[in-house]
Amino acid sequence: CVGAVVCRLGDLHAEALPALLPVLLERMRNEMTRIAAVKTFALLAAAKVDAQLASPLAGTGGSVLQAVVGELANFLRKSDKPLRQAALSALDTIVTCHAAALAPADYDGVLEQMPPLLSDADLHVAHLALGVARSLVLQAADAT
């Protein structure tokens, strides 16, 4: 719900976004609200308005987007299939829409988690993982 409001009215509440994004990031770390927060960040990444995802995150030295990508990469190791699917979809959206805000180390963190996902045990997850890998390669090629 919050993601939809920010996606559509983000320009009107731009002053509240720096306080909202760390709260959403904290919701990603809570097992009960994890999938909803992942989907919210995917919505924010695809939004036409500036959701300020590249803003610095206090105490980390990186941006909110980099912290989100790190969390999503960690979710790829979890056994929860819906979480892995949501994380892969969100990663694809983030990489496609905000590649300039990511560092090569962020790409590496995601790519390190890919090999176990590429198996015939779950072809849907393998398809999503290949889509993210394709987006990463295309964005890295455009950056060079």
XYZ file of C-alpha atoms in Angstrom:
144
model
C 0.000 0.000 0.000
C 2.773 2.435 0.922
C 4.635 1.567 -2.261
C 1.607 2.372 -4.415
C 1.135 5.726 -2.694
C 4.795 6.671 -3.109
C 4.820 5.508 -6.744
C 1.893 7.712 -7.615
C 2.319 10.620 -5.219
C 6.044 10.490 -4.447
C 6.674 14.016 -5.657
C 4.108 15.371 -3.200
C 5.695 13.653 -0.214
C 9.355 13.912 -1.193
C 10.357 15.182 2.250
C 9.024 11.990 3.883
C 10.911 9.563 1.598
C 14.273 9.700 3.430
C 12.501 8.541 6.605
C 10.306 5.979 4.815
C 12.979 4.079 2.887
C 14.951 2.876 5.945
C 11.678 1.690 7.502
C 10.892 -0.324 4.355
C 14.416 -1.715 4.425
C 13.843 -2.790 8.024
C 10.609 -4.493 6.928
C 12.684 -6.558 4.490
C 14.589 -7.940 7.457
C 11.392 -9.014 9.239
C 10.276 -12.483 8.179
C 6.566 -11.642 8.350
C 6.744 -8.512 6.164
C 9.609 -9.543 3.909
C 7.752 -10.391 0.685
C 5.531 -7.298 0.862
C 8.602 -5.093 1.343
C 10.379 -6.750 -1.595
C 7.379 -6.106 -3.831
C 7.206 -2.517 -2.568
C 10.831 -1.887 -3.507
C 10.137 -3.393 -6.944
C 7.256 -0.936 -7.356
C 9.435 1.960 -6.226
C 12.203 0.962 -8.622
C 9.780 0.886 -11.560
C 8.036 4.138 -10.599
C 8.131 7.111 -12.942
C 8.587 9.489 -9.999
C 11.908 9.822 -8.192
C 11.639 7.567 -5.142
C 15.129 8.638 -3.995
C 16.384 5.048 -3.888
C 19.920 6.243 -4.594
C 19.917 8.435 -1.475
C 22.582 7.656 1.140
C 21.685 5.292 3.945
C 22.778 6.529 7.350
C 25.521 4.499 8.977
C 26.401 2.320 6.000
C 28.336 4.517 3.601
C 26.199 3.207 0.741
C 22.816 4.003 -0.729
C 19.420 2.593 0.112
C 19.419 0.866 -3.273
C 22.727 -0.875 -2.576
C 21.423 -2.130 0.783
C 18.250 -3.395 -0.894
C 20.239 -5.231 -3.578
C 22.408 -6.816 -0.873
C 19.339 -8.013 1.022
C 17.730 -9.328 -2.164
C 20.905 -11.231 -3.033
C 20.811 -12.826 0.420
C 17.182 -13.847 -0.124
C 18.244 -15.921 -3.128
C 19.822 -18.399 -0.681
C 16.598 -18.904 1.270
C 14.476 -22.002 0.754
C 11.258 -19.943 0.548
C 10.284 -20.176 -3.137
C 7.869 -17.187 -3.203
C 10.569 -15.057 -1.570
C 13.173 -16.107 -4.155
C 10.728 -15.361 -6.980
C 9.848 -11.938 -5.585
C 13.537 -11.163 -4.992
C 14.472 -12.143 -8.555
C 11.665 -10.039 -10.019
C 12.663 -7.063 -7.883
C 16.338 -7.466 -8.801
C 15.486 -7.513 -12.498
C 13.474 -4.296 -12.144
C 16.161 -2.592 -10.057
C 18.973 -3.545 -12.412
C 16.987 -2.495 -15.469
C 15.847 0.865 -14.062
C 18.674 1.897 -11.715
C 21.871 0.335 -13.014
C 23.769 3.619 -12.796
C 23.243 3.735 -9.024
C 24.818 0.302 -8.497
C 28.491 -0.550 -8.165
C 30.212 -3.558 -9.771
C 30.437 -5.114 -6.293
C 26.623 -5.090 -6.144
C 26.496 -7.000 -9.426
C 29.038 -9.496 -8.110
C 27.001 -10.105 -4.965
C 23.964 -11.020 -7.041
C 25.863 -13.132 -9.569
C 27.501 -15.171 -6.790
C 24.039 -16.371 -5.728
C 22.951 -17.457 -9.224
C 24.547 -20.922 -9.754
C 22.336 -22.848 -7.302
C 19.229 -21.303 -8.885
C 20.093 -22.512 -12.380
C 18.896 -26.106 -12.240
C 16.113 -28.180 -13.705
C 14.647 -28.716 -10.228
C 12.693 -25.441 -10.520
C 12.487 -24.120 -14.045
C 10.499 -21.019 -13.124
C 13.156 -19.828 -10.687
C 15.849 -20.737 -13.240
C 14.030 -18.630 -15.842
C 13.852 -15.644 -13.471
C 17.510 -16.065 -12.510
C 18.562 -16.116 -16.165
C 16.522 -12.947 -16.723
C 18.363 -11.180 -13.901
C 21.735 -12.431 -15.169
C 20.856 -11.165 -18.656
C 19.911 -7.740 -17.278
C 23.138 -7.590 -15.268
C 25.259 -8.458 -18.297
C 23.467 -5.948 -20.524
C 23.814 -3.157 -17.966
C 27.475 -3.970 -17.338
C 28.138 -3.946 -21.092
C 26.427 -0.545 -21.396
C 28.544 0.825 -18.541
C 31.817 -0.015 -20.293
